[in-house]
GROMACS .gro file of C-alpha atoms in nm:
model
  305
    1MET     CA    1   8.059  14.457  11.233
    2GLN     CA    2   8.193  14.244  10.948
    3GLU     CA    3   7.930  14.091  10.723
    4PHE     CA    4   7.960  13.739  10.588
    5GLU     CA    5   7.805  13.590  10.278
    6HIS     CA    6   7.536  13.327  10.329
    7LEU     CA    7   7.675  12.977  10.288
    8GLU     CA    8   7.487  12.669  10.177
    9ARG     CA    9   7.605  12.318  10.242
   10PRO     CA   10   7.767  12.193   9.920
   11ASN     CA   11   7.623  11.871   9.788
   12VAL     CA   12   7.687  11.630   9.503
   13PRO     CA   13   7.366  11.506   9.336
   14GLU     CA   14   7.544  11.204   9.185
   15LEU     CA   15   7.661  11.097   9.531
   16ASP     CA   16   7.326  11.175   9.691
   17LYS     CA   17   7.166  10.925   9.452
   18ILE     CA   18   7.364  10.638   9.603
   19LEU     CA   19   7.359  10.753   9.967
   20GLY     CA   20   7.297  10.444  10.180
   21GLU     CA   21   7.294  10.208   9.882
   22PRO     CA   22   7.530   9.910   9.929
   23PHE     CA   23   7.785   9.819   9.663
   24LYS     CA   24   7.843   9.444   9.676
   25VAL     CA   25   8.205   9.333   9.727
   26LEU     CA   26   8.329   8.971   9.735
   27ASP     CA   27   8.061   8.714   9.819
   28ASP     CA   28   7.891   8.883  10.117
   29GLY     CA   29   8.068   9.216  10.171
   30PHE     CA   30   7.958   9.566  10.087
   31VAL     CA   31   8.049   9.935  10.096
   32ARG     CA   32   7.795  10.214  10.128
   33VAL     CA   33   7.813  10.589  10.181
   34VAL     CA   34   7.657  10.704  10.507
   35ASP     CA   35   7.741  11.074  10.489
   36TYR     CA   36   7.988  11.319  10.338
   37MET     CA   37   8.111  11.674  10.375
   38GLY     CA   38   8.261  11.885  10.099
   39THR     CA   39   8.301  11.863   9.723
   40ASP     CA   40   8.554  11.965   9.458
   41SER     CA   41   8.443  12.323   9.524
   42SER     CA   42   8.540  12.285   9.892
   43ILE     CA   43   8.895  12.202   9.788
   44VAL     CA   44   8.909  12.514   9.573
   45GLN     CA   45   8.754  12.730   9.845
   46ALA     CA   46   9.010  12.613  10.102
   47ALA     CA   47   9.300  12.667   9.863
   48ARG     CA   48   9.189  13.019   9.775
   49VAL     CA   49   9.174  13.122  10.139
   50SER     CA   50   9.553  13.094  10.124
   51TYR     CA   51   9.577  13.301   9.808
   52GLY     CA   52   9.317  13.565   9.891
   53LYS     CA   53   9.040  13.699   9.668
   54GLY     CA   54   9.076  13.742   9.297
   55THR     CA   55   9.274  13.428   9.216
   56LYS     CA   56   8.982  13.268   9.034
   57LYS     CA   57   9.068  13.489   8.740
   58VAL     CA   58   9.417  13.342   8.740
   59ARG     CA   59   9.333  12.974   8.775
   60GLN     CA   60   9.007  12.799   8.705
   61ASP     CA   61   8.886  12.537   8.950
   62ARG     CA   62   9.000  12.231   8.756
   63GLY     CA   63   9.343  12.377   8.694
   64LEU     CA   64   9.383  12.467   9.059
   65ILE     CA   65   9.285  12.119   9.182
   66ARG     CA   66   9.522  11.958   8.935
   67TYR     CA   67   9.799  12.193   9.047
   68LEU     CA   68   9.739  12.094   9.410
   69LEU     CA   69   9.754  11.721   9.332
   70ARG     CA   70  10.050  11.760   9.100
   71HIS     CA   71  10.259  11.943   9.359
   72HIS     CA   72  10.139  11.747   9.664
   73HIS     CA   73   9.965  12.046   9.828
   74THR     CA   74   9.726  11.821  10.015
   75THR     CA   75   9.584  12.033  10.298
   76PRO     CA   76   9.284  12.162  10.095
   77LEU     CA   77   9.182  11.801  10.026
   78GLU     CA   78   9.144  11.748  10.400
   79MET     CA   79   8.839  11.978  10.390
   80CYS     CA   80   8.641  11.691  10.232
   81GLU     CA   81   8.535  11.397  10.448
   82ILE     CA   82   8.328  11.086  10.386
   83LYS     CA   83   8.178  10.823  10.615
   84LEU     CA   84   8.143  10.469  10.486
   85HIS     CA   85   7.971  10.162  10.626
   86VAL     CA   86   8.166   9.851  10.525
   87ARG     CA   87   8.132   9.477  10.568
   88VAL     CA   88   8.470   9.313  10.516
   89PRO     CA   89   8.646   8.983  10.605
   90MET     CA   90   8.859   9.015  10.918
   91ASP     CA   91   9.184   8.926  10.742
   92ALA     CA   92   9.135   9.213  10.495
   93TRP     CA   93   9.016   9.439  10.779
   94ARG     CA   94   9.348   9.382  10.959
   95GLN     CA   95   9.525   9.547  10.665
   96TRP     CA   96   9.258   9.815  10.632
   97ILE     CA   97   9.279   9.924  10.996
   98ARG     CA   98   9.653   9.982  10.965
   99HIS     CA   99   9.566  10.310  10.792
  100ARG     CA  100   9.549  10.509  11.112
  101THR     CA  101   9.426  10.833  10.955
  102ALA     CA  102   9.055  10.756  10.986
  103ASN     CA  103   8.789  10.754  11.257
  104VAL     CA  104   8.662  10.400  11.310
  105ASN     CA  105   8.389  10.227  11.505
  106GLU     CA  106   8.377   9.850  11.449
  107TYR     CA  107   8.107   9.596  11.521
  108SER     CA  108   8.191   9.432  11.855
  109THR     CA  109   8.168   9.056  11.893
  110ARG     CA  110   8.228   9.105  12.264
  111TYR     CA  111   7.883   9.258  12.306
  112SER     CA  112   7.700   9.124  11.998
  113LEU     CA  113   7.682   8.788  11.825
  114ALA     CA  114   7.938   8.742  11.547
  115ILE     CA  115   7.809   8.805  11.196
  116ASP     CA  116   7.697   8.472  11.055
  117ALA     CA  117   7.894   8.498  10.732
  118ALA     CA  118   8.246   8.411  10.620
  119GLN     CA  119   8.419   8.483  10.293
  120THR     CA  120   8.449   8.171  10.079
  121THR     CA  121   8.688   8.082   9.798
  122LEU     CA  122   8.586   7.916   9.474
  123PRO     CA  123   8.798   7.623   9.348
  124GLY     CA  124   8.957   7.837   9.077
  125GLU     CA  125   9.048   8.123   9.314
  126TRP     CA  126   9.326   7.966   9.525
  127ARG     CA  127   9.633   8.177   9.453
  128ILE     CA  128   9.988   8.034   9.450
  129GLN     CA  129  10.259   8.231   9.631
  130ALA     CA  130  10.538   8.365   9.410
  131THR     CA  131  10.884   8.263   9.524
  132SER     CA  132  11.057   8.584   9.411
  133ASN     CA  133  10.826   8.839   9.576
  134ARG     CA  134  10.611   8.790   9.884
  135GLN     CA  135  10.365   9.050   9.753
  136CYS     CA  136  10.304   8.864   9.427
  137ILE     CA  137  10.118   8.552   9.321
  138ASP     CA  138  10.228   8.299   9.063
  139GLY     CA  139   9.909   8.167   8.909
  140TYR     CA  140   9.640   7.953   9.066
  141ALA     CA  141   9.606   7.604   9.206
  142GLY     CA  142   9.486   7.331   8.970
  143THR     CA  143   9.118   7.242   8.945
  144ASP     CA  144   9.133   6.928   9.161
  145GLN     CA  145   9.355   7.086   9.426
  146GLY     CA  146   9.140   7.400   9.432
  147ALA     CA  147   8.824   7.193   9.478
  148HIS     CA  148   8.993   7.011   9.768
  149PHE     CA  149   9.087   7.339   9.937
  150SER     CA  150   8.733   7.474   9.893
  151ARG     CA  151   8.583   7.161  10.050
  152GLN     CA  152   8.825   7.193  10.341
  153GLU     CA  153   8.729   7.559  10.380
  154THR     CA  154   8.358   7.477  10.395
  155GLU     CA  155   8.417   7.205  10.655
  156LEU     CA  156   8.636   7.434  10.866
  157HIS     CA  157   8.387   7.721  10.855
  158ASP     CA  158   8.099   7.490  10.945
  159LEU     CA  159   8.290   7.343  11.240
  160ALA     CA  160   8.396   7.687  11.368
  161ARG     CA  161   8.041   7.823  11.342
  162ARG     CA  162   7.886   7.518  11.514
  163THR     CA  163   8.144   7.539  11.791
  164TYR     CA  164   8.077   7.909  11.838
  165LYS     CA  165   7.699   7.863  11.853
  166GLU     CA  166   7.736   7.574  12.098
  167ARG     CA  167   7.945   7.789  12.330
  168ILE     CA  168   7.694   8.074  12.309
  169ALA     CA  169   7.403   7.838  12.380
  170ALA     CA  170   7.591   7.703  12.684
  171GLY     CA  171   7.627   8.053  12.823
  172VAL     CA  172   7.997   8.108  12.748
  173ALA     CA  173   8.086   8.477  12.741
  174ARG     CA  174   8.077   8.619  12.388
  175GLU     CA  175   8.425   8.762  12.429
  176GLN     CA  176   8.560   8.407  12.474
  177ALA     CA  177   8.319   8.212  12.254
  178ARG     CA  178   8.443   8.406  11.950
  179LYS     CA  179   8.813   8.322  11.983
  180ASP     CA  180   8.820   8.032  11.733
  181LEU     CA  181   8.622   8.199  11.458
  182PRO     CA  182   8.821   8.206  11.130
  183LEU     CA  183   8.972   8.524  10.989
  184ALA     CA  184   8.733   8.484  10.695
  185THR     CA  185   8.446   8.591  10.926
  186TYR     CA  186   8.294   8.919  10.817
  187THR     CA  187   8.301   9.224  11.041
  188GLU     CA  188   8.135   9.563  10.994
  189ALA     CA  189   8.254   9.913  11.070
  190TYR     CA  190   8.184  10.279  11.016
  191TRP     CA  191   8.493  10.441  10.864
  192LYS     CA  192   8.525  10.820  10.832
  193ILE     CA  193   8.823  10.971  10.652
  194ASP     CA  194   8.925  11.290  10.472
  195LEU     CA  195   8.989  11.292  10.098
  196HIS     CA  196   9.366  11.337  10.123
  197ASN     CA  197   9.411  11.027  10.339
  198LEU     CA  198   9.149  10.833  10.144
  199LEU     CA  199   9.342  10.890   9.822
  200HIS     CA  200   9.659  10.764   9.993
  201PHE     CA  201   9.468  10.453  10.104
  202LEU     CA  202   9.341  10.398   9.750
  203TYR     CA  203   9.686  10.452   9.597
  204LEU     CA  204   9.824  10.167   9.808
  205ARG     CA  205   9.525   9.934   9.801
  206MET     CA  206   9.429   9.968   9.433
  207GLU     CA  207   9.786   9.880   9.336
  208ALA     CA  208   9.824   9.554   9.143
  209HIS     CA  209  10.032   9.391   9.421
  210ALA     CA  210   9.778   9.465   9.695
  211GLN     CA  211   9.591   9.161   9.829
  212TYR     CA  212   9.297   9.088   9.601
  213GLU     CA  213   9.032   9.105   9.875
  214ILE     CA  214   9.119   9.454   9.998
  215ARG     CA  215   9.184   9.566   9.640
  216ALA     CA  216   8.826   9.471   9.554
  217TYR     CA  217   8.702   9.715   9.820
  218ALA     CA  218   8.944   9.989   9.712
  219ASP     CA  219   8.831   9.957   9.350
  220VAL     CA  220   8.467  10.002   9.450
  221ILE     CA  221   8.542  10.298   9.680
  222GLY     CA  222   8.748  10.471   9.413
  223ASN     CA  223   8.553  10.400   9.097
  224GLU     CA  224   8.200  10.395   9.235
  225ILE     CA  225   8.217  10.650   9.517
  226VAL     CA  226   8.508  10.896   9.497
  227ARG     CA  227   8.462  10.932   9.121
  228ARG     CA  228   8.106  11.055   9.188
  229TRP     CA  229   8.195  11.260   9.496
  230CYS     CA  230   8.492  11.467   9.374
  231PRO     CA  231   8.526  11.396   9.000
  232VAL     CA  232   8.787  11.665   8.930
  233ALA     CA  233   9.011  11.556   9.217
  234TRP     CA  234   8.963  11.194   9.113
  235GLU     CA  235   9.063  11.271   8.756
  236ALA     CA  236   9.381  11.441   8.877
  237PHE     CA  237   9.453  11.153   9.116
  238GLU     CA  238   9.424  10.901   8.833
  239ASP     CA  239   9.652  11.110   8.610
  240TYR     CA  240   9.925  11.184   8.862
  241ARG     CA  241   9.917  10.889   9.103
  242ILE     CA  242   9.745  10.586   8.951
  243HIS     CA  243   9.873  10.624   8.595
  244GLY     CA  244  10.166  10.855   8.668
  245MET     CA  245  10.525  10.745   8.716
  246GLU     CA  246  10.792  10.838   8.968
  247LEU     CA  247  11.156  10.812   8.862
  248THR     CA  248  11.458  10.790   9.088
  249LYS     CA  249  11.781  10.967   8.996
  250LEU     CA  250  11.929  10.636   8.882
  251GLU     CA  251  11.624  10.558   8.669
  252GLN     CA  252  11.642  10.899   8.506
  253ASP     CA  253  12.010  10.843   8.423
  254VAL     CA  254  11.939  10.498   8.277
  255ILE     CA  255  11.654  10.632   8.063
  256ALA     CA  256  11.871  10.921   7.945
  257ALA     CA  257  12.140  10.673   7.840
  258LEU     CA  258  11.890  10.458   7.653
  259ALA     CA  259  11.742  10.766   7.486
  260HIS     CA  260  12.091  10.829   7.343
  261ASP     CA  261  12.123  10.464   7.229
  262ASP     CA  262  12.392  10.406   7.490
  263ALA     CA  263  12.291  10.069   7.633
  264ASP     CA  264  12.642  10.008   7.767
  265ARG     CA  265  12.620  10.325   7.975
  266ALA     CA  266  12.281  10.215   8.113
  267ILE     CA  267  12.418   9.873   8.206
  268ASP     CA  268  12.727  10.027   8.371
  269LEU     CA  269  12.502  10.247   8.585
  270LEU     CA  270  12.305   9.946   8.707
  271ILE     CA  271  12.621   9.745   8.775
  272ALA     CA  272  12.766  10.033   8.976
  273ASP     CA  273  12.447  10.044   9.183
  274GLU     CA  274  12.446   9.662   9.221
  275LEU     CA  275  12.115   9.623   9.040
  276LEU     CA  276  12.302   9.409   8.788
  277PRO     CA  277  12.598   9.174   8.849
  278PRO     CA  278  12.932   9.231   8.673
  279ARG     CA  279  12.923   9.142   8.304
  280GLY     CA  280  12.937   8.769   8.239
  281GLU     CA  281  12.775   8.670   8.569
  282GLU     CA  282  12.426   8.527   8.600
  283ILE     CA  283  12.153   8.792   8.629
  284LYS     CA  284  11.936   8.716   8.931
  285SER     CA  285  11.604   8.862   9.032
  286ASN     CA  286  11.621   9.211   9.184
  287MET     CA  287  11.304   9.388   9.294
  288GLU     CA  288  11.428   9.742   9.228
  289ARG     CA  289  11.553   9.648   8.881
  290ASP     CA  290  11.225   9.466   8.811
  291GLU     CA  291  11.036   9.787   8.889
  292LEU     CA  292  11.265   9.982   8.655
  293GLU     CA  293  11.202   9.729   8.378
  294VAL     CA  294  10.825   9.776   8.415
  295LYS     CA  295  10.871  10.152   8.373
  296LEU     CA  296  11.098  10.108   8.071
  297ARG     CA  297  10.844   9.886   7.897
  298LYS     CA  298  10.569  10.141   7.964
  299LEU     CA  299  10.788  10.407   7.802
  300GLY     CA  300  10.853  10.190   7.499
  301TYR     CA  301  11.214  10.093   7.568
  302LYS     CA  302  11.356   9.746   7.510
  303ILE     CA  303  11.544   9.591   7.802
  304PRO     CA  304  11.910   9.574   7.685
  305TRP     CA  305  12.049   9.341   7.955
   0.00000   0.00000   0.00000
């Protein structure tokens, strides 16, 4: 009969210290760790099952994890799971729940009374929509206008809450009494997800163009929780995904031209791909070209067009 080595449940003391402790997000939201399974060592263990014994001599744990992240070998990361308890405004939760790679159980306002809290906006926090990109903002409303919007918000929330409570007191079914509550109302949920899919969630929701409210939660989950839970995987994720850079074939060709001081060649490439108009015509906003320009500036190149 085959003998097996005794296994102990891997744990992370730094994560255990904050187990159940809420991290405050926005004005009345939070994120807290309920439970977790796996650590950096679990990723390594799963990867080495594929390679067989003896590979530890070839690659140390950190190098192996970085190799996996660098080459998108994500299956070993699925061996780690975490369960979070979150309180989040419903409008941000709508975006959150679109990530269908988690197990979710949400607080039900059909059976329970709605949480008596709604996310509020300070006068200086009203963002102005950018005209060139629906995912971007273009500054903030002025002080007087922002104060007006915040007063309106308070009045609307108060009216919605009074109306809801009046319906409940009159015996209206909770499933119907709730229907006019604002999207700013907080909801709560238990959210369990593996590390691979969590990192994908964080890559999208920590991005500068993500809505501020959900980005605030992603920042806390990444920097306060995942950093403690799987620090080696988190380091690699920051290097390769958060601070890394992907280049299309066109972008590589443009950079190669600029590296050889051939700005005309770079411009011709963009004209051929319709990211720039023919010479002499007005240059209009183009999202793909804008993204290229951000990359060029990061690499130290001047924009020649």
